[in-house]
Short mmCIF file of C-alpha atoms in Angstrom, two decimals:
data_model
loop_
_atom_site.label_atom_id
_atom_site.label_comp_id
_atom_site.label_asym_id
_atom_site.label_seq_id
_atom_site.Cartn_x
_atom_site.Cartn_y
_atom_site.Cartn_z
CA UNK A 1 -4.50 -28.53 6.34
CA UNK A 2 -5.64 -29.89 9.72
CA UNK A 3 -7.01 -27.98 12.68
CA UNK A 4 -3.61 -27.69 14.35
CA UNK A 5 -2.08 -26.14 11.23
CA UNK A 6 -4.97 -23.70 10.95
CA UNK A 7 -4.44 -22.70 14.59
CA UNK A 8 -0.74 -22.07 13.94
CA UNK A 9 -1.53 -19.91 10.90
CA UNK A 10 -4.01 -17.82 12.88
CA UNK A 11 -1.57 -17.51 15.78
CA UNK A 12 1.17 -16.34 13.42
CA UNK A 13 -1.12 -13.75 11.82
CA UNK A 14 -2.21 -12.44 15.21
CA UNK A 15 1.41 -12.20 16.37
CA UNK A 16 2.30 -10.07 13.33
CA UNK A 17 -0.75 -7.85 13.83
CA UNK A 18 0.16 -7.38 17.49
CA UNK A 19 3.71 -6.33 16.68
CA UNK A 20 2.60 -3.90 13.96
CA UNK A 21 -0.20 -2.63 16.15
CA UNK A 22 2.04 -1.79 19.11
CA UNK A 23 4.52 0.01 16.85
CA UNK A 24 1.73 2.02 15.23
CA UNK A 25 0.17 2.77 18.64
CA UNK A 26 3.42 4.37 19.75
CA UNK A 27 3.27 6.60 16.66
CA UNK A 28 -0.32 7.57 17.45
CA UNK A 29 0.38 8.63 21.03
CA UNK A 30 3.55 10.51 20.14
CA UNK A 31 2.38 12.78 17.32
CA UNK A 32 -0.29 15.37 16.66
CA UNK A 33 -2.87 12.67 15.91
CA UNK A 34 -3.13 11.80 19.60
CA UNK A 35 -6.74 11.70 20.68
CA UNK A 36 -8.19 11.69 17.16
CA UNK A 37 -10.58 8.76 16.58
CA UNK A 38 -9.40 8.45 12.95
CA UNK A 39 -5.97 7.32 14.11
CA UNK A 40 -7.36 4.50 16.25
CA UNK A 41 -9.73 3.54 13.43
CA UNK A 42 -6.76 2.86 11.15
CA UNK A 43 -5.30 0.50 13.73
CA UNK A 44 -8.65 -1.26 14.07
CA UNK A 45 -8.91 -1.71 10.30
CA UNK A 46 -5.47 -3.33 10.19
CA UNK A 47 -6.39 -5.77 12.96
CA UNK A 48 -9.75 -6.49 11.33
CA UNK A 49 -8.07 -7.23 8.01
CA UNK A 50 -5.92 -9.98 9.47
CA UNK A 51 -8.76 -11.34 11.60
CA UNK A 52 -10.82 -11.79 8.44
CA UNK A 53 -7.82 -13.52 6.92
CA UNK A 54 -7.75 -16.02 9.76
CA UNK A 55 -11.44 -16.76 9.20
CA UNK A 56 -10.92 -17.28 5.46
CA UNK A 57 -7.98 -19.60 6.14
CA UNK A 58 -10.18 -21.70 8.42
CA UNK A 59 -12.95 -21.96 5.81
CA UNK A 60 -10.49 -22.92 3.10
CA UNK A 61 -8.97 -25.58 5.33
CA UNK A 62 -12.39 -27.13 5.89
CA UNK A 63 -13.06 -27.12 2.16
CA UNK A 64 -9.69 -28.71 1.38
CA UNK A 65 -10.51 -31.60 3.69
CA UNK A 66 -13.67 -32.32 1.67
CA UNK A 67 -12.20 -32.02 -1.83
CA UNK A 68 -9.10 -33.52 -3.38
CA UNK A 69 -6.49 -31.03 -4.55
CA UNK A 70 -6.21 -30.55 -8.29
CA UNK A 71 -2.90 -29.83 -9.98
CA UNK A 72 -0.99 -29.66 -6.70
CA UNK A 73 2.22 -28.45 -8.32
CA UNK A 74 0.50 -25.47 -9.96
CA UNK A 75 -1.35 -24.50 -6.78
CA UNK A 76 1.84 -24.83 -4.78
CA UNK A 77 3.57 -22.36 -7.09
CA UNK A 78 0.63 -19.96 -7.02
CA UNK A 79 0.10 -19.99 -3.27
CA UNK A 80 3.64 -20.58 -2.03
CA UNK A 81 4.03 -19.05 1.41
CA UNK A 82 6.81 -16.87 2.70
CA UNK A 83 7.42 -15.76 -0.86
CA UNK A 84 9.17 -12.39 -1.24
CA UNK A 85 8.28 -10.04 -4.08
CA UNK A 86 8.98 -6.52 -5.31
CA UNK A 87 6.75 -4.13 -7.20
CA UNK A 88 6.85 -0.82 -9.05
CA UNK A 89 4.02 1.35 -10.34
CA UNK A 90 3.87 4.55 -12.40
CA UNK A 91 0.80 6.64 -12.96
CA UNK A 92 -1.26 9.80 -12.58
CA UNK A 93 -1.62 11.56 -9.24
CA UNK A 94 -4.68 13.77 -8.71
CA UNK A 95 -5.07 15.94 -5.60
CA UNK A 96 -8.70 16.51 -4.58
CA UNK A 97 -8.41 20.25 -3.94
CA UNK A 98 -8.69 23.52 -5.81
CA UNK A 99 -5.67 25.01 -7.56
CA UNK A 100 -4.05 21.61 -8.16
CA UNK A 101 -3.37 20.09 -11.57
CA UNK A 102 -3.05 16.38 -12.28
CA UNK A 103 0.54 15.21 -12.38
CA UNK A 104 2.60 12.05 -12.07
CA UNK A 105 3.75 9.79 -9.25
CA UNK A 106 5.75 6.62 -8.69
CA UNK A 107 5.38 3.87 -6.10
CA UNK A 108 7.60 0.96 -5.10
CA UNK A 109 7.20 -1.78 -2.51
CA UNK A 110 8.70 -4.94 -1.08
CA UNK A 111 6.42 -7.64 0.31
CA UNK A 112 6.41 -11.09 1.86
CA UNK A 113 3.54 -13.51 1.39
CA UNK A 114 2.87 -15.01 4.82
CA UNK A 115 -0.24 -17.12 4.04
CA UNK A 116 -2.08 -18.26 0.94
CA UNK A 117 -3.88 -14.94 0.64
CA UNK A 118 -2.12 -12.36 2.80
CA UNK A 119 1.07 -10.35 2.60
CA UNK A 120 2.85 -7.61 4.51
CA UNK A 121 4.42 -4.80 2.48
CA UNK A 122 6.89 -1.97 3.02
CA UNK A 123 7.23 0.66 0.35
CA UNK A 124 7.49 4.24 -0.75
CA UNK A 125 5.45 6.74 -2.73
CA UNK A 126 6.49 9.96 -4.39
CA UNK A 127 4.36 12.45 -6.29
CA UNK A 128 4.61 15.90 -7.84
CA UNK A 129 1.59 18.15 -8.41
CA UNK A 130 1.51 21.63 -9.94
CA UNK A 131 -0.16 24.31 -7.83
CA UNK A 132 -1.47 27.72 -8.86
CA UNK A 133 1.23 30.25 -9.91
CA UNK A 134 3.41 27.37 -11.16
CA UNK A 135 4.41 26.30 -7.66
CA UNK A 136 5.02 22.59 -7.08
CA UNK A 137 3.87 20.32 -4.27
CA UNK A 138 6.15 17.34 -3.63
CA UNK A 139 4.96 14.39 -1.56
CA UNK A 140 7.36 11.76 -0.21
CA UNK A 141 5.91 8.86 1.72
CA UNK A 142 6.93 5.56 3.36
CA UNK A 143 4.20 2.93 3.55
CA UNK A 144 3.32 -0.06 5.71
CA UNK A 145 0.38 -2.19 4.60
CA UNK A 146 -1.41 -5.50 4.80
CA UNK A 147 -2.44 -6.92 1.42
CA UNK A 148 -4.94 -9.50 0.18
CA UNK A 149 -4.13 -11.29 -3.09
CA UNK A 150 -7.18 -13.26 -4.18
CA UNK A 151 -6.98 -15.49 -7.31
CA UNK A 152 -10.20 -15.26 -9.31
CA UNK A 153 -9.42 -16.99 -12.62
CA UNK A 154 -6.29 -18.89 -13.67
CA UNK A 155 -3.55 -16.23 -13.74
CA UNK A 156 -5.80 -13.31 -12.74
CA UNK A 157 -5.92 -12.05 -9.15
CA UNK A 158 -7.59 -9.21 -7.28
CA UNK A 159 -5.47 -7.19 -4.86
CA UNK A 160 -6.56 -5.02 -1.92
CA UNK A 161 -4.30 -3.16 0.50
CA UNK A 162 -4.84 -1.03 3.57
CA UNK A 163 -2.23 0.59 5.74
CA UNK A 164 -0.54 3.73 7.00
CA UNK A 165 1.92 6.05 5.26
CA UNK A 166 4.39 8.43 6.87
CA UNK A 167 4.56 11.47 4.62
CA UNK A 168 6.55 14.66 4.07
CA UNK A 169 5.40 17.46 1.78
CA UNK A 170 7.26 20.42 0.31
CA UNK A 171 5.74 23.42 -1.44
CA UNK A 172 8.33 24.91 -3.78
CA UNK A 173 8.57 27.98 -5.96
CA UNK A 174 9.19 27.33 -9.67
CA UNK A 175 12.78 26.83 -10.81
CA UNK A 176 14.53 29.95 -12.05
CA UNK A 177 16.16 29.46 -15.45
CA UNK A 178 18.37 31.81 -17.47
CA UNK A 179 18.83 31.32 -21.21
CA UNK A 180 17.52 27.75 -20.76
CA UNK A 181 21.01 26.76 -19.60
CA UNK A 182 21.40 27.64 -15.93
CA UNK A 183 18.52 26.63 -13.67
CA UNK A 184 18.30 27.21 -9.93
CA UNK A 185 15.99 25.05 -7.84
CA UNK A 186 12.97 26.87 -6.51
CA UNK A 187 12.92 27.87 -2.87
CA UNK A 188 10.95 25.70 -0.45
CA UNK A 189 8.28 27.89 1.13
CA UNK A 190 6.36 25.34 3.21
CA UNK A 191 7.05 21.90 4.72
CA UNK A 192 4.77 19.47 6.53
CA UNK A 193 4.98 15.91 7.82
CA UNK A 194 2.69 13.38 9.47
CA UNK A 195 1.01 10.02 9.01
CA UNK A 196 -2.34 9.01 7.56
CA UNK A 197 -4.17 6.01 6.20
CA UNK A 198 -4.20 4.80 2.61
CA UNK A 199 -5.78 1.99 0.64
CA UNK A 200 -5.30 0.35 -2.74
CA UNK A 201 -7.39 -1.88 -5.01
CA UNK A 202 -6.25 -3.48 -8.24
CA UNK A 203 -6.14 -6.42 -10.59
CA UNK A 204 -3.04 -8.33 -11.73
CA UNK A 205 -2.35 -10.72 -14.57
CA UNK A 206 0.45 -13.21 -13.96
CA UNK A 207 2.69 -14.32 -16.79
CA UNK A 208 6.03 -16.02 -17.18
CA UNK A 209 7.94 -17.15 -14.12
CA UNK A 210 6.76 -15.02 -11.20
CA UNK A 211 6.06 -11.81 -13.14
CA UNK A 212 2.79 -9.90 -13.25
CA UNK A 213 1.34 -6.69 -14.67
CA UNK A 214 -1.80 -4.91 -13.57
CA UNK A 215 -3.87 -1.80 -12.94
CA UNK A 216 -4.41 -0.22 -9.52
CA UNK A 217 -6.07 2.71 -7.81
CA UNK A 218 -4.91 4.15 -4.47
CA UNK A 219 -6.14 6.84 -2.08
CA UNK A 220 -3.67 8.82 0.03
CA UNK A 221 -4.36 11.47 2.66
CA UNK A 222 -2.02 14.23 3.81
CA UNK A 223 -2.15 17.81 5.11
CA UNK A 224 -1.69 20.98 3.11
CA UNK A 225 -1.88 24.44 4.71
CA UNK A 226 -3.42 22.92 7.87
CA UNK A 227 -6.17 21.14 5.93
CA UNK A 228 -6.59 17.41 5.37
CA UNK A 229 -6.34 16.62 1.66
CA UNK A 230 -7.22 13.42 -0.19
CA UNK A 231 -5.59 12.32 -3.42
CA UNK A 232 -6.09 9.58 -5.98
CA UNK A 233 -3.37 7.61 -7.74
CA UNK A 234 -4.21 5.62 -10.89
CA UNK A 235 -1.33 3.47 -12.07
CA UNK A 236 0.00 0.57 -14.05
CA UNK A 237 2.03 -1.76 -11.86
CA UNK A 238 4.67 -4.41 -12.36
CA UNK A 239 5.52 -7.11 -9.83
CA UNK A 240 8.07 -9.90 -9.64
CA UNK A 241 7.95 -12.83 -7.23
CA UNK A 242 11.19 -14.57 -6.31
#
């Protein structure tokens, strides 16, 4: 990769960051997070993530000019750019607050690899947690994230993501059942919505033709009864690259 190619990669990354940044900025100034420094910090982290990516790309380009590539076909498959992929994870969701029990959640995402290391992902997250008195808290979320996929050893790679999720929560009464045959959905007694930051770290093992399996840990924030709540999501994830 020569200097001109490195410049084009950095320019492309900055263009994507700019587009995402402006869209997110409009969300910040139009919702209840306006004026909160945490909202602007999330935008700064996203820009910083891709700026670091540009720096890493430049360093790798300089190193490639000094060393001959080994097993070009294998590296080309591993680092192929503009490669779409889909992922699914299932795991345990734990809300960091009193009166909540651990429960389950599911996450899905679609991503595109835009450089050797970096991807942009769109996805969704859904979790159910049991609250005191058998009530249930349901969280539905749409996610937008930048991801780093860093190979560390043969088919093993480390993954880190940071982004924003747009969430809706529902607090529901327990279902009413009669004779274990007829069940009526519990009444929704509280609803909230908003957007907050999230991050994810994990490790993947690649096998077969484009498939991988791994472990991941995510942190999501949302509001419950006018208080900011954090939650942890420990999962096993599956991913397939096209």
